[in-house]
Amino acid sequence: MVDWIEASPRGIYVRPADAWIDPSVPVDRALITHGHADHARGGHREAWATPETLAIMRLRYGAVDGKPVAYGESVRVGGVEASFVPAGHVLGSAQILLEHAGERVVVTGDYKRRADPTCASFQPVPCDILITEATFGLPVFRHPPIGQEMDRLLGALHAAPDRCVVVGAYALGKAQRVIAELRAHGHGEPIFIHGALEKMCDLYRDFGVDLGPLVPATAANKDAMRGSIVLCPPSALNDRWSRRLPDPITAMASGWMRVRQRARQKNVELPLVISDHADWDELTDTVREVAPRELWVTHGREEALVHWCALNQIRARALALVGYEDEDEG
């Protein structure tokens, strides 16, 4: 068993590097998997991450003492060799490979295996210990092809040309992915966006992600938005901001839309099952492909994945870390 890495309430501590991975509080040295707020927090004395993740952190938190690590680059952090490998979650997201004393540990952070035009694709990394998320770690969670969900979204738009479809999508990653997938499915018309999405969309463009024509929703009148798609944070779907839209069809893009009760609770008419996390099959396929000696599960539906490992003669344990996972971000 690896004895140089341990879990604690504040995150995963790598002793020979004197560093924390995605810590929940400011620390002297942090290795950051990606830019979502439950993994990348401000205030660290030193933050090691991909250039994209550091840019996201600066946008959200201001000045960051960043140590950029490109995909495939290997750096020495204390007594540990660390490499950042694409995780396929959002722009700049990375798995972190740690090598020390002849052992290899991979911390996946959040990840998905589906193709995404806005970020680098997940790369499986053989290792001794795989430390994985399990946000959708139940067999009921099997995400549909994104093309199917795009067809449903565009079908709803074309069936009601005097209305608009307003899609609730998390500001980092989900919104840009929905926009890019709409473009890939032939939707070239301007897409209207809530002000809270503008700066992050601009950052994606700065890193070469083509999002096509975007228009601030606040600058448009109601008639201009008829027959159009509007994107906003999930929190804006049912607040006063949405009242200025032309008879909106309310949609939300999230893996949690598989759960009908959640869609009803949020008054979502068009639930779009679009997730930036691995579903059950992706989680179990990854464990088989990576073939670790042992699996550690950081957060999510831990028990089912640990039980699956027991049935497949794989040592596993749940770390039960707190402070991760945003319901709207699934």
Tab-separated table of C-alpha atoms in Angstrom:
chain	number	residue	atom	x	y	z
A	1	MET	CA	0.000	0.000	0.000
A	2	VAL	CA	1.262	3.503	-0.878
A	3	ASP	CA	2.163	5.254	2.358
A	4	TRP	CA	3.350	8.625	1.016
A	5	ILE	CA	-0.057	9.972	0.025
A	6	GLU	CA	-3.038	10.377	2.335
A	7	ALA	CA	-6.522	11.818	2.460
A	8	SER	CA	-7.657	14.317	5.060
A	9	PRO	CA	-10.649	16.645	5.453
A	10	ARG	CA	-8.802	19.385	3.560
A	11	GLY	CA	-7.875	17.206	0.560
A	12	ILE	CA	-5.208	14.767	-0.640
A	13	TYR	CA	-1.761	15.330	0.848
A	14	VAL	CA	1.402	14.197	-0.943
A	15	ARG	CA	4.008	13.996	1.814
A	16	PRO	CA	7.317	13.878	-0.149
A	17	ALA	CA	6.144	16.846	-2.253
A	18	ASP	CA	4.739	18.728	0.759
A	19	ALA	CA	1.816	19.521	-1.520
A	20	TRP	CA	-1.969	19.199	-1.536
A	21	ILE	CA	-4.131	18.187	-4.481
A	22	ASP	CA	-7.287	20.317	-4.886
A	23	PRO	CA	-7.244	21.408	-1.216
A	24	SER	CA	-10.402	22.909	0.281
A	25	VAL	CA	-8.456	25.688	2.074
A	26	PRO	CA	-5.486	27.886	1.075
A	27	VAL	CA	-2.155	26.056	1.426
A	28	ASP	CA	1.517	26.742	0.690
A	29	ARG	CA	1.655	24.389	-2.295
A	30	ALA	CA	-1.356	23.133	-4.275
A	31	LEU	CA	-1.600	20.945	-7.360
A	32	ILE	CA	-4.876	21.807	-9.112
A	33	THR	CA	-6.725	19.432	-11.445
A	34	HIS	CA	-9.113	21.986	-12.971
A	35	GLY	CA	-10.778	25.350	-12.521
A	36	HIS	CA	-14.152	24.543	-10.931
A	37	ALA	CA	-14.571	26.267	-7.591
A	38	ASP	CA	-14.845	23.034	-5.589
A	39	HIS	CA	-11.339	22.069	-6.781
A	40	ALA	CA	-9.554	25.372	-7.495
A	41	ARG	CA	-9.724	27.855	-4.666
A	42	GLY	CA	-7.899	31.139	-4.271
A	43	GLY	CA	-5.253	32.057	-1.721
A	44	HIS	CA	-2.615	29.362	-2.289
A	45	ARG	CA	0.973	30.503	-1.918
A	46	GLU	CA	1.913	28.315	-4.908
A	47	ALA	CA	-0.498	26.776	-7.463
A	48	TRP	CA	0.702	24.180	-9.990
A	49	ALA	CA	-1.744	23.639	-12.862
A	50	THR	CA	-2.087	23.745	-16.636
A	51	PRO	CA	-1.834	27.208	-18.236
A	52	GLU	CA	-5.573	27.096	-18.998
A	53	THR	CA	-6.503	26.297	-15.406
A	54	LEU	CA	-4.251	29.071	-14.099
A	55	ALA	CA	-5.947	31.517	-16.496
A	56	ILE	CA	-9.347	30.414	-15.203
A	57	MET	CA	-8.179	30.875	-11.610
A	58	ARG	CA	-6.889	34.375	-12.369
A	59	LEU	CA	-10.202	35.271	-13.992
A	60	ARG	CA	-12.081	34.097	-10.906
A	61	TYR	CA	-9.735	35.006	-8.069
A	62	GLY	CA	-7.392	37.692	-9.374
A	63	ALA	CA	-3.636	37.346	-8.867
A	64	VAL	CA	-2.394	33.743	-8.598
A	65	ASP	CA	1.199	32.657	-8.023
A	66	GLY	CA	0.993	30.063	-10.752
A	67	LYS	CA	3.437	27.370	-11.805
A	68	PRO	CA	2.253	26.341	-15.306
A	69	VAL	CA	2.630	22.705	-16.311
A	70	ALA	CA	1.728	21.776	-19.889
A	71	TYR	CA	0.118	18.454	-20.790
A	72	GLY	CA	2.782	15.774	-20.989
A	73	GLU	CA	5.358	17.865	-19.155
A	74	SER	CA	7.025	16.308	-16.117
A	75	VAL	CA	8.080	18.517	-13.191
A	76	ARG	CA	9.836	17.866	-9.912
A	77	VAL	CA	7.755	18.879	-6.888
A	78	GLY	CA	9.761	18.194	-3.761
A	79	GLY	CA	10.613	14.498	-3.901
A	80	VAL	CA	7.890	13.627	-6.421
A	81	GLU	CA	7.793	13.606	-10.214
A	82	ALA	CA	4.460	15.076	-11.322
A	83	SER	CA	2.856	15.052	-14.790
A	84	PHE	CA	-0.400	16.618	-15.941
A	85	VAL	CA	-2.459	14.471	-18.351
A	86	PRO	CA	-5.753	15.492	-20.078
A	87	ALA	CA	-8.895	14.626	-18.122
A	88	GLY	CA	-11.519	15.656	-20.714
A	89	HIS	CA	-13.638	17.460	-18.111
A	90	VAL	CA	-13.325	21.157	-19.055
A	91	LEU	CA	-10.706	23.426	-20.643
A	92	GLY	CA	-7.349	22.765	-18.987
A	93	SER	CA	-8.573	19.905	-16.804
A	94	ALA	CA	-5.899	17.382	-15.910
A	95	GLN	CA	-5.273	14.127	-14.173
A	96	ILE	CA	-2.163	14.325	-12.038
A	97	LEU	CA	0.328	11.466	-12.253
A	98	LEU	CA	2.611	11.238	-9.212
A	99	GLU	CA	5.731	9.045	-9.287
A	100	HIS	CA	7.765	8.301	-6.174
A	101	ALA	CA	9.701	5.356	-4.747
A	102	GLY	CA	8.909	3.227	-7.815
A	103	GLU	CA	5.140	3.730	-7.418
A	104	ARG	CA	2.665	5.518	-9.678
A	105	VAL	CA	-0.450	7.265	-8.379
A	106	VAL	CA	-2.998	8.977	-10.640
A	107	VAL	CA	-5.511	11.495	-9.290
A	108	THR	CA	-8.184	11.892	-11.964
A	109	GLY	CA	-9.911	14.979	-10.619
A	110	ASP	CA	-13.248	15.222	-12.437
A	111	TYR	CA	-13.222	13.573	-15.859
A	112	LYS	CA	-15.243	12.230	-18.764
A	113	ARG	CA	-14.476	9.909	-21.678
A	114	ARG	CA	-16.840	11.477	-24.260
A	115	ALA	CA	-15.443	13.652	-27.048
A	116	ASP	CA	-15.715	17.384	-26.302
A	117	PRO	CA	-14.759	20.048	-28.878
A	118	THR	CA	-13.793	22.500	-26.119
A	119	CYS	CA	-11.075	20.528	-24.305
A	120	ALA	CA	-8.394	17.862	-24.707
A	121	SER	CA	-9.650	14.265	-24.512
A	122	PHE	CA	-9.098	11.978	-21.510
A	123	GLN	CA	-6.016	9.775	-21.682
A	124	PRO	CA	-5.909	6.591	-19.556
A	125	VAL	CA	-2.701	6.264	-17.518
A	126	PRO	CA	-1.610	2.868	-16.080
A	127	CYS	CA	-0.816	3.173	-12.380
A	128	ASP	CA	-0.589	1.389	-9.044
A	129	ILE	CA	-3.204	3.545	-7.296
A	130	LEU	CA	-6.051	5.245	-9.135
A	131	ILE	CA	-7.785	7.993	-7.162
A	132	THR	CA	-11.046	8.642	-8.979
A	133	GLU	CA	-14.205	10.676	-8.692
A	134	ALA	CA	-17.585	8.903	-8.768
A	135	THR	CA	-20.107	11.722	-9.202
A	136	PHE	CA	-22.325	9.443	-11.305
A	137	GLY	CA	-21.155	6.187	-9.758
A	138	LEU	CA	-24.447	4.293	-9.943
A	139	PRO	CA	-25.512	1.889	-12.719
A	140	VAL	CA	-28.615	4.013	-13.398
A	141	PHE	CA	-26.388	6.794	-14.738
A	142	ARG	CA	-25.638	6.040	-18.377
A	143	HIS	CA	-25.402	9.281	-20.328
A	144	PRO	CA	-26.964	9.328	-23.816
A	145	PRO	CA	-24.990	10.421	-26.904
A	146	ILE	CA	-24.725	14.207	-26.935
A	147	GLY	CA	-25.964	14.271	-30.536
A	148	GLN	CA	-29.290	12.923	-29.299
A	149	GLU	CA	-29.616	15.750	-26.774
A	150	MET	CA	-28.646	18.370	-29.380
A	151	ASP	CA	-31.368	17.018	-31.674
A	152	ARG	CA	-33.896	17.371	-28.849
A	153	LEU	CA	-32.769	20.943	-28.151
A	154	LEU	CA	-32.883	22.028	-31.792
A	155	GLY	CA	-36.181	20.179	-32.294
A	156	ALA	CA	-37.776	22.160	-29.464
A	157	LEU	CA	-36.426	25.397	-30.947
A	158	HIS	CA	-37.723	24.704	-34.458
A	159	ALA	CA	-41.134	23.554	-33.183
A	160	ALA	CA	-41.794	26.921	-31.495
A	161	PRO	CA	-40.302	29.693	-33.672
A	162	ASP	CA	-42.078	32.473	-31.734
A	163	ARG	CA	-40.502	31.380	-28.455
A	164	CYS	CA	-36.919	30.984	-27.278
A	165	VAL	CA	-35.210	28.089	-25.533
A	166	VAL	CA	-33.289	29.174	-22.446
A	167	VAL	CA	-30.688	26.632	-21.348
A	168	GLY	CA	-29.281	26.599	-17.837
A	169	ALA	CA	-25.616	25.615	-18.085
A	170	TYR	CA	-22.717	25.946	-15.652
A	171	ALA	CA	-20.542	28.967	-16.510
A	172	LEU	CA	-17.277	27.015	-16.804
A	173	GLY	CA	-17.243	24.166	-19.291
A	174	LYS	CA	-20.886	23.230	-19.728
A	175	ALA	CA	-21.995	26.486	-21.379
A	176	GLN	CA	-19.086	26.470	-23.834
A	177	ARG	CA	-19.573	22.797	-24.626
A	178	VAL	CA	-23.277	23.295	-25.389
A	179	ILE	CA	-22.428	26.220	-27.679
A	180	ALA	CA	-19.680	24.305	-29.497
A	181	GLU	CA	-21.885	21.224	-29.937
A	182	LEU	CA	-24.695	23.384	-31.330
A	183	ARG	CA	-22.232	24.773	-33.874
A	184	ALA	CA	-21.100	21.251	-34.768
A	185	HIS	CA	-24.757	20.331	-35.369
A	186	GLY	CA	-25.239	23.142	-37.872
A	187	HIS	CA	-26.690	25.873	-35.658
A	188	GLY	CA	-24.855	28.932	-36.977
A	189	GLU	CA	-27.254	31.619	-35.743
A	190	PRO	CA	-26.288	34.010	-32.939
A	191	ILE	CA	-26.670	32.537	-29.462
A	192	PHE	CA	-27.661	34.921	-26.691
A	193	ILE	CA	-25.793	34.621	-23.395
A	194	HIS	CA	-26.277	35.874	-19.847
A	195	GLY	CA	-23.690	38.391	-18.661
A	196	ALA	CA	-22.282	35.874	-16.157
A	197	LEU	CA	-21.065	33.710	-19.080
A	198	GLU	CA	-19.347	36.388	-21.160
A	199	LYS	CA	-15.867	36.497	-19.584
A	200	MET	CA	-15.488	32.716	-19.491
A	201	CYS	CA	-16.570	32.419	-23.126
A	202	ASP	CA	-13.993	35.087	-24.003
A	203	LEU	CA	-11.304	33.097	-22.155
A	204	TYR	CA	-12.189	29.938	-24.120
A	205	ARG	CA	-11.853	31.937	-27.321
A	206	ASP	CA	-8.455	33.205	-26.179
A	207	PHE	CA	-7.365	29.545	-26.028
A	208	GLY	CA	-8.582	28.864	-29.562
A	209	VAL	CA	-12.074	27.446	-28.953
A	210	ASP	CA	-14.431	28.660	-31.720
A	211	LEU	CA	-17.861	29.489	-30.269
A	212	GLY	CA	-19.317	31.388	-33.229
A	213	PRO	CA	-21.462	34.531	-32.876
A	214	LEU	CA	-22.500	35.271	-29.273
A	215	VAL	CA	-24.706	38.214	-28.257
A	216	PRO	CA	-25.218	39.568	-24.715
A	217	ALA	CA	-28.848	38.885	-23.831
A	218	THR	CA	-29.108	42.163	-21.924
A	219	ALA	CA	-28.353	44.099	-25.133
A	220	ALA	CA	-31.207	42.476	-27.087
A	221	ASN	CA	-34.917	43.188	-27.074
A	222	LYS	CA	-37.503	40.477	-26.617
A	223	ASP	CA	-38.446	40.147	-30.286
A	224	ALA	CA	-34.794	39.716	-31.331
A	225	MET	CA	-34.583	36.593	-29.182
A	226	ARG	CA	-37.615	34.833	-30.661
A	227	GLY	CA	-36.587	31.593	-32.354
A	228	SER	CA	-33.207	31.712	-30.623
A	229	ILE	CA	-31.248	29.838	-27.989
A	230	VAL	CA	-30.337	31.693	-24.809
A	231	LEU	CA	-27.762	30.403	-22.301
A	232	CYS	CA	-27.599	31.373	-18.649
A	233	PRO	CA	-26.344	29.989	-15.316
A	234	PRO	CA	-28.813	27.499	-13.791
A	235	SER	CA	-29.542	29.960	-10.970
A	236	ALA	CA	-30.948	32.474	-13.491
A	237	LEU	CA	-33.494	30.104	-15.049
A	238	ASN	CA	-36.325	31.009	-12.709
A	239	ASP	CA	-35.286	34.436	-11.426
A	240	ARG	CA	-36.393	37.892	-12.537
A	241	TRP	CA	-33.795	37.982	-15.340
A	242	SER	CA	-35.649	35.299	-17.316
A	243	ARG	CA	-38.928	37.242	-17.338
A	244	ARG	CA	-37.694	39.482	-20.149
A	245	LEU	CA	-37.340	36.501	-22.500
A	246	PRO	CA	-40.003	35.752	-25.171
A	247	ASP	CA	-42.158	32.929	-23.739
A	248	PRO	CA	-39.104	30.784	-22.917
A	249	ILE	CA	-38.941	26.994	-23.037
A	250	THR	CA	-36.865	26.183	-19.966
A	251	ALA	CA	-34.065	23.653	-20.421
A	252	MET	CA	-31.102	22.557	-18.323
A	253	ALA	CA	-27.933	20.754	-19.381
A	254	SER	CA	-26.709	18.422	-16.631
A	255	GLY	CA	-26.141	14.760	-15.951
A	256	TRP	CA	-28.546	15.194	-13.054
A	257	MET	CA	-31.394	15.697	-15.557
A	258	ARG	CA	-31.491	11.895	-15.716
A	259	VAL	CA	-33.317	12.188	-12.375
A	260	ARG	CA	-36.828	13.353	-13.242
A	261	GLN	CA	-37.532	14.648	-9.760
A	262	ARG	CA	-34.628	17.106	-10.031
A	263	ALA	CA	-35.987	18.408	-13.337
A	264	ARG	CA	-39.436	18.889	-11.802
A	265	GLN	CA	-38.014	20.623	-8.732
A	266	LYS	CA	-36.263	23.156	-10.977
A	267	ASN	CA	-39.298	23.627	-13.253
A	268	VAL	CA	-37.332	22.365	-16.252
A	269	GLU	CA	-39.499	21.617	-19.301
A	270	LEU	CA	-36.660	20.239	-21.436
A	271	PRO	CA	-34.152	18.241	-19.372
A	272	LEU	CA	-30.942	17.715	-21.375
A	273	VAL	CA	-28.757	14.889	-20.074
A	274	ILE	CA	-25.377	16.446	-20.897
A	275	SER	CA	-22.658	15.691	-18.385
A	276	ASP	CA	-18.994	16.584	-18.054
A	277	HIS	CA	-18.439	13.662	-15.672
A	278	ALA	CA	-17.886	9.981	-16.388
A	279	ASP	CA	-21.023	7.851	-16.201
A	280	TRP	CA	-21.144	4.361	-14.683
A	281	ASP	CA	-19.811	2.590	-17.775
A	282	GLU	CA	-17.001	5.119	-18.236
A	283	LEU	CA	-15.963	4.760	-14.592
A	284	THR	CA	-15.850	0.970	-14.675
A	285	ASP	CA	-14.269	0.846	-18.164
A	286	THR	CA	-11.540	3.207	-16.962
A	287	VAL	CA	-10.746	1.041	-13.950
A	288	ARG	CA	-10.489	-2.008	-16.207
A	289	GLU	CA	-8.281	-0.177	-18.715
A	290	VAL	CA	-5.946	1.429	-16.183
A	291	ALA	CA	-5.784	-1.810	-14.160
A	292	PRO	CA	-4.671	-0.295	-10.833
A	293	ARG	CA	-3.596	-2.410	-7.922
A	294	GLU	CA	-6.006	-0.396	-5.778
A	295	LEU	CA	-8.792	2.148	-6.326
A	296	TRP	CA	-9.513	5.098	-4.037
A	297	VAL	CA	-12.786	6.980	-4.548
A	298	THR	CA	-12.668	10.647	-3.577
A	299	HIS	CA	-16.294	11.762	-3.784
A	300	GLY	CA	-19.669	11.016	-5.312
A	301	ARG	CA	-21.562	7.690	-5.229
A	302	GLU	CA	-18.670	5.858	-3.628
A	303	GLU	CA	-20.344	2.730	-2.236
A	304	ALA	CA	-21.546	1.286	-5.545
A	305	LEU	CA	-18.134	1.636	-7.203
A	306	VAL	CA	-16.353	0.133	-4.190
A	307	HIS	CA	-18.828	-2.773	-4.258
A	308	TRP	CA	-18.249	-3.280	-8.005
A	309	CYS	CA	-14.511	-3.445	-7.307
A	310	ALA	CA	-15.051	-6.111	-4.658
A	311	LEU	CA	-17.014	-8.212	-7.157
A	312	ASN	CA	-14.124	-7.843	-9.624
A	313	GLN	CA	-11.343	-8.643	-7.136
A	314	ILE	CA	-9.991	-5.079	-7.059
A	315	ARG	CA	-8.997	-3.527	-3.758
A	316	ALA	CA	-10.921	-0.298	-3.189
A	317	ARG	CA	-11.819	2.176	-0.505
A	318	ALA	CA	-13.901	5.323	-0.190
A	319	LEU	CA	-12.089	8.436	0.984
A	320	ALA	CA	-15.329	10.285	1.792
A	321	LEU	CA	-13.878	13.730	1.080
A	322	VAL	CA	-16.251	16.636	1.643
A	323	GLY	CA	-16.605	19.961	-0.128
A	324	TYR	CA	-16.684	18.663	-3.701
A	325	GLU	CA	-19.420	18.406	-6.320
A	326	ASP	CA	-21.807	21.131	-7.403
A	327	GLU	CA	-25.308	19.862	-8.195
A	328	ASP	CA	-25.736	22.191	-11.170
A	329	GLU	CA	-22.297	21.373	-12.534
A	330	GLY	CA	-22.946	17.683	-13.289
